[in-house]
Every structure is written in C-alpha cells, then in structure tokens.
C-alpha cells in the first residue's frame, strides 16, 4: 500500500502557508476493529482522530506530550464521539453508539448538531486549555476550521477523508493548510482554487501515499515538504492501565464497593480500546481499607 501511517509537514506558496498532513488508514482501521464501528461511525471517528493528530502538531508549543481531545456532542444517532491525538502520533477514540440503525447516513447527519469541546494539555501537570463551540451540522472539517479561527486565531483550510470498503477502511487521512497573516490575497485565492478543484480527499488517499496526495491537491502552488526527520509515525494506541481503570472505582461510596465485593469482584472495560481489567474481591477490599484510613 502506501507505507505506514504518518504525519508530514511542509511549507507552500513561498512561506505563505504551512501544511500538515496525515495518512491514517491503519489507525482508523484499528479503531474500526477495536470499537466495532459501522461504516458511518468509522468515517466520523476517522475524521476526528485525524483532526486531533494534526491539531496536536499544529498547536504544538514544543511540548512533547501535548494532546488534543475533540469531543463532539451532537443530537445525531452516533451520540458522543471522542478523539484524542498526541504530538507523538498516538491516537485513540470512542463512539457512544457505534452502530446506528440508519446505515445510509452521512457524517454530518450521524453527528447532528450540538457542541464541540476542544481540550489541549500536557499530562500529567498543566491545566488543560478548553474551548467550546456550537456545531452546525456541516461536518468535522468545518467544525475544526471554525475552532481554529475563533479560539486560536488561525486561518486555515481543513480537508479530511475516510473511505470505507466492504472489508474495512480502505483509506483515511487529512490535510490542514494554515494561512499565515502575511499571505497575499493572490496566493490565498490560488490555494482556495486548488482546494475547490481537488478530487475528494478519500479517493486520492486510496490511490496515492500522503506525500503525493498533498502535491496533487496543491499541484501548481509551490510546495516543499520539511525533511523526513520531522515525519511522525502515527498509530492507534491507548494509554490505559490497570491503575487508571481502578481510579473511577475509588470514587464510589463504601456501600457500592461492598456490593461489588459481594458479587465476587468487578470488571472495568476501557472505552477507548476494549481492554478488560478485572478486580477481585481482595483488590476491592484493599480499597475499602484505604477509605477507612
Ligand atoms: Zn484502553
């Protein structure tokens, strides 16, 4: 195929534009398998995952661990959709209702209208930076464009695409074009024209590696990729652990924990990757001991 998933960066239009692009086919296919996503859910989450990975890089302030979380809460049948991407190229996500009954919906209708919350931060310390906007049901790329404009004062064009085939995700990826304040009207209208004329991103991504997809979209606009040393490998990767799975249980009251003990223990399933963590009665007894302390 087109090589492993990766994020690339470049400059275009003689320094008027910064380009960040990602090929995320395997990442989105992994999400589809782990979370049992119907095609429209894979499409929505795939766009959101790609967007979160690119945003984590775009908004990078030399913070190695920075993450960006996109949380869509719309009135569509998918319900809450969460995508989290890091500067290091790790992504994970969640869809509340991964198999909506109406299989023919497109992403804007499957998400519906509601709210997008964008959180970026650096674990474990550092207060996360949160902003919210109302979504108008026009699509994830448009929502991200509006977020960048309103909350980050960044003018951009955002292109995202996922191609589903019968046996899974055949292509996924995205391009964000950041317009620098010194860009001329002329170069902006030239690049707008390229975007308008470009074939759908998902079909390009199926045919070409991401480097060639970017070159095809921009065709006669001067473009230079930043050297491959800045290319970031991208993958679906969950940071859950037994310790973190236990954390929510510690918030329960003693009566609830005693009930779990009576049932012989409990199991916590990670919503991002499906990994299961089992806690025995003894594990839970240790928790109540801590409660008492
Ligand atoms: Zn997990």
XYZ file of C-alpha atoms and ligand atoms in Angstrom:
294
model
C 0.000 0.000 0.000
C 1.278 3.488 0.778
C 3.592 2.772 3.690
C 2.892 3.081 7.416
C 0.643 5.801 8.836
C 2.473 9.075 9.314
C 2.191 12.814 9.722
C 4.185 15.082 7.412
C 4.810 18.825 7.364
C 5.654 21.317 4.684
C 5.548 24.915 3.501
C 3.779 26.248 0.426
C 3.360 29.430 -1.559
C 6.814 30.797 -0.723
C 6.153 30.653 3.027
C 2.548 31.900 2.956
C 1.180 28.535 4.078
C 2.114 25.805 6.476
C 0.934 22.330 5.555
C 0.368 19.469 7.988
C -0.956 16.242 6.546
C -1.548 12.746 7.866
C -2.154 9.331 6.415
C -4.219 7.443 8.997
C -5.633 4.421 7.155
C -4.282 1.748 9.537
C -5.066 3.886 12.586
C -8.716 4.232 11.588
C -8.969 0.579 10.567
C -7.645 -0.404 14.018
C -10.276 1.853 15.621
C -12.961 0.198 13.487
C -11.875 -3.282 14.590
C -11.415 -2.481 18.299
C -14.625 -0.486 18.677
C -16.803 -2.469 16.198
C -17.650 0.653 14.218
C -20.278 0.725 11.478
C -19.009 2.481 8.308
C -20.520 5.881 9.189
C -19.043 5.655 12.708
C -15.625 4.750 11.268
C -15.978 7.710 8.910
C -16.832 10.151 11.711
C -14.279 8.873 14.208
C -11.627 8.546 11.482
C -12.012 12.207 10.553
C -11.978 13.224 14.218
C -8.888 11.106 15.002
C -7.038 12.539 12.001
C -8.078 16.049 13.016
C -6.897 15.564 16.611
C -3.488 14.273 15.471
C -2.972 17.196 13.093
C -4.188 19.738 15.679
C -1.823 18.336 18.326
C 1.043 19.077 15.919
C -0.344 22.373 14.614
C -0.843 23.810 18.116
C 2.431 22.391 19.398
C 4.390 24.786 21.559
C 7.397 22.466 21.722
C 5.543 20.341 24.250
C 6.469 16.747 23.612
C 3.459 15.293 25.388
C 0.769 17.653 24.197
C -2.571 16.052 23.413
C -5.684 17.428 21.767
C -9.086 15.956 22.549
C -12.101 16.617 20.340
C -15.421 15.829 21.973
C -18.483 16.032 19.735
C -21.835 16.012 21.494
C -24.497 16.183 18.826
C -28.136 15.175 18.574
C -27.430 12.612 15.847
C -27.589 8.819 16.278
C -23.834 8.381 16.938
C -24.105 10.289 20.217
C -20.863 11.399 21.827
C -17.741 10.972 19.691
C -14.334 11.491 21.304
C -10.974 11.589 19.544
C -7.652 12.172 21.227
C -4.363 12.696 19.394
C -0.881 13.455 20.681
C 2.145 15.241 19.276
C 3.915 11.876 19.439
C 1.422 10.421 16.937
C -0.750 8.327 19.255
C -4.497 8.425 18.742
C -7.463 6.820 20.433
C -11.198 7.362 20.284
C -14.694 6.443 21.343
C -18.161 6.436 19.775
C -21.165 6.166 22.133
C -23.359 4.399 19.587
C -21.019 2.752 17.063
C -23.763 1.042 15.050
C -26.629 3.445 14.267
C -29.716 1.834 12.746
C -29.791 4.125 9.725
C -26.744 2.876 7.851
C -27.088 5.324 4.970
C -26.431 8.491 6.976
C -23.526 10.784 6.141
C -21.235 12.069 8.901
C -22.898 15.484 9.434
C -26.306 13.838 9.919
C -24.917 10.986 12.011
C -23.318 13.529 14.377
C -26.135 16.044 14.268
C -25.929 19.494 15.789
C -24.636 20.230 19.223
C -21.362 21.107 20.791
C -17.680 20.574 20.139
C -15.316 20.764 23.097
C -11.606 21.012 22.328
C -9.191 20.290 25.153
C -5.451 20.545 24.855
C -2.959 19.966 27.558
C 0.189 18.274 28.700
C -0.130 15.393 31.153
C 0.299 14.906 33.979
C 0.591 18.534 35.051
C -0.509 21.727 33.429
C -4.052 22.954 33.419
C -5.694 21.920 30.152
C -6.888 24.631 27.829
C -10.548 24.109 26.923
C -12.775 25.796 24.394
C -16.249 25.092 23.144
C -18.265 25.940 20.099
C -21.675 25.086 18.779
C -21.622 22.753 15.798
C -23.958 23.449 12.936
C -24.032 20.017 11.364
C -21.783 20.930 8.434
C -19.063 18.384 9.121
C -15.979 17.775 11.219
C -13.549 19.604 8.915
C -15.726 22.733 9.046
C -16.039 22.489 12.831
C -12.241 22.295 13.183
C -11.804 25.236 10.789
C -14.166 27.336 12.929
C -12.443 26.253 16.124
C -9.034 27.272 14.756
C -10.373 30.624 13.641
C -12.272 31.525 16.816
C -10.182 30.019 19.569
C -6.684 30.010 18.110
C -6.899 32.952 15.671
C -5.575 30.674 12.944
C -6.991 30.921 9.432
C -6.965 27.515 7.821
C -8.444 25.113 5.341
C -9.123 21.627 6.685
C -9.588 18.596 4.444
C -10.455 15.213 5.938
C -11.420 11.946 4.307
C -12.220 8.320 5.104
C -13.022 5.692 2.518
C -14.924 2.613 3.643
C -14.940 -0.540 1.559
C -16.818 -3.741 2.272
C -13.899 -5.270 4.179
C -12.989 -2.187 6.198
C -11.302 1.197 5.980
C -9.504 1.485 2.636
C -8.103 4.983 3.127
C -8.067 7.766 5.695
C -6.211 10.986 6.204
C -6.297 14.733 6.214
C -4.576 17.962 5.298
C -4.606 21.221 7.230
C -3.400 24.318 5.429
C -2.545 27.110 7.852
C -2.651 30.572 6.292
C -0.020 32.897 7.749
C -1.070 36.530 8.355
C 1.420 37.792 5.738
C -0.135 35.680 2.948
C -1.227 37.758 -0.024
C -4.810 37.843 -1.340
C -3.476 36.398 -4.568
C -1.846 33.353 -3.023
C -4.901 32.739 -0.817
C -7.267 32.745 -3.779
C -4.877 30.484 -5.727
C -4.844 27.912 -2.938
C -8.631 28.189 -2.457
C -8.998 27.388 -6.143
C -6.778 24.281 -5.808
C -8.863 23.031 -2.895
C -12.087 23.581 -4.820
C -10.818 21.708 -7.870
C -9.228 18.817 -5.981
C -10.904 15.404 -6.213
C -12.383 14.062 -2.927
C -9.534 13.509 -0.475
C -10.562 9.916 0.303
C -10.231 8.806 -3.328
C -6.798 10.450 -3.595
C -5.735 8.752 -0.359
C -6.718 5.353 -1.722
C -4.587 5.847 -4.832
C -1.577 7.716 -3.509
C 0.740 7.996 -0.496
C 0.126 11.128 1.567
C 3.145 12.987 0.113
C 1.661 12.668 -3.379
C -1.854 13.484 -2.144
C -0.613 16.849 -0.848
C 1.306 17.529 -4.064
C -1.779 16.652 -6.137
C -4.102 18.923 -4.146
C -1.658 21.838 -4.347
C -0.400 20.964 -7.835
C 0.938 24.229 -9.307
C 1.295 26.010 -5.960
C 4.961 25.874 -4.956
C 5.317 23.305 -2.164
C 8.208 21.908 -0.195
C 7.998 19.133 2.351
C 10.060 19.614 5.503
C 12.681 16.875 5.651
C 11.640 13.385 6.616
C 13.282 13.751 10.049
C 10.135 15.664 11.036
C 7.800 12.909 9.881
C 5.919 11.422 12.835
C 4.757 7.778 12.811
C 1.050 7.594 13.644
C -0.858 4.728 15.255
C -3.913 3.813 17.295
C -2.586 3.490 20.783
C -4.371 3.566 24.126
C -2.657 4.785 27.270
C -4.965 2.943 29.666
C -3.585 0.938 32.570
C -4.817 -1.166 35.467
C -4.129 1.728 37.808
C -6.175 4.171 35.735
C -9.005 1.668 35.321
C -9.234 1.412 39.102
C -9.328 5.182 39.659
C -13.085 5.666 38.986
C -13.947 2.847 41.409
C -12.136 4.670 44.208
C -14.742 7.425 43.797
C -17.622 5.063 44.618
C -19.053 5.011 48.119
C -18.233 2.208 50.504
C -21.686 0.608 50.133
C -21.230 0.273 46.370
C -17.758 -1.167 46.747
C -19.039 -3.669 49.323
C -21.726 -4.699 46.849
C -19.056 -5.383 44.201
C -17.139 -7.412 46.756
C -20.318 -9.397 47.436
C -20.550 -10.113 43.719
C -17.038 -11.539 43.752
C -15.291 -8.562 42.149
C -15.809 -6.330 39.145
C -14.525 -5.721 35.644
C -13.699 -2.402 34.005
C -13.653 -2.198 30.208
C -11.623 0.607 28.621
C -13.950 2.613 26.378
C -11.100 3.502 24.004
C -9.624 0.065 23.296
C -11.890 -2.555 24.847
C -9.142 -3.868 27.144
C -10.622 -5.530 30.234
C -9.323 -5.087 33.757
C -10.625 -7.488 36.377
C -10.585 -6.589 40.066
C -11.100 -9.340 42.612
C -12.855 -9.004 45.965
C -9.399 -8.825 47.550
C -8.406 -5.895 45.297
C -11.603 -4.108 46.287
C -11.193 -4.897 49.973
C -7.834 -3.152 49.810
C -9.700 -0.069 48.518
C -12.143 -0.014 51.436
C -9.170 -0.313 53.792
C -7.799 2.863 52.163
C -11.229 4.521 52.550
C -11.092 3.848 56.275
C -7.552 5.091 56.659
Zn -7.546 1.442 26.643
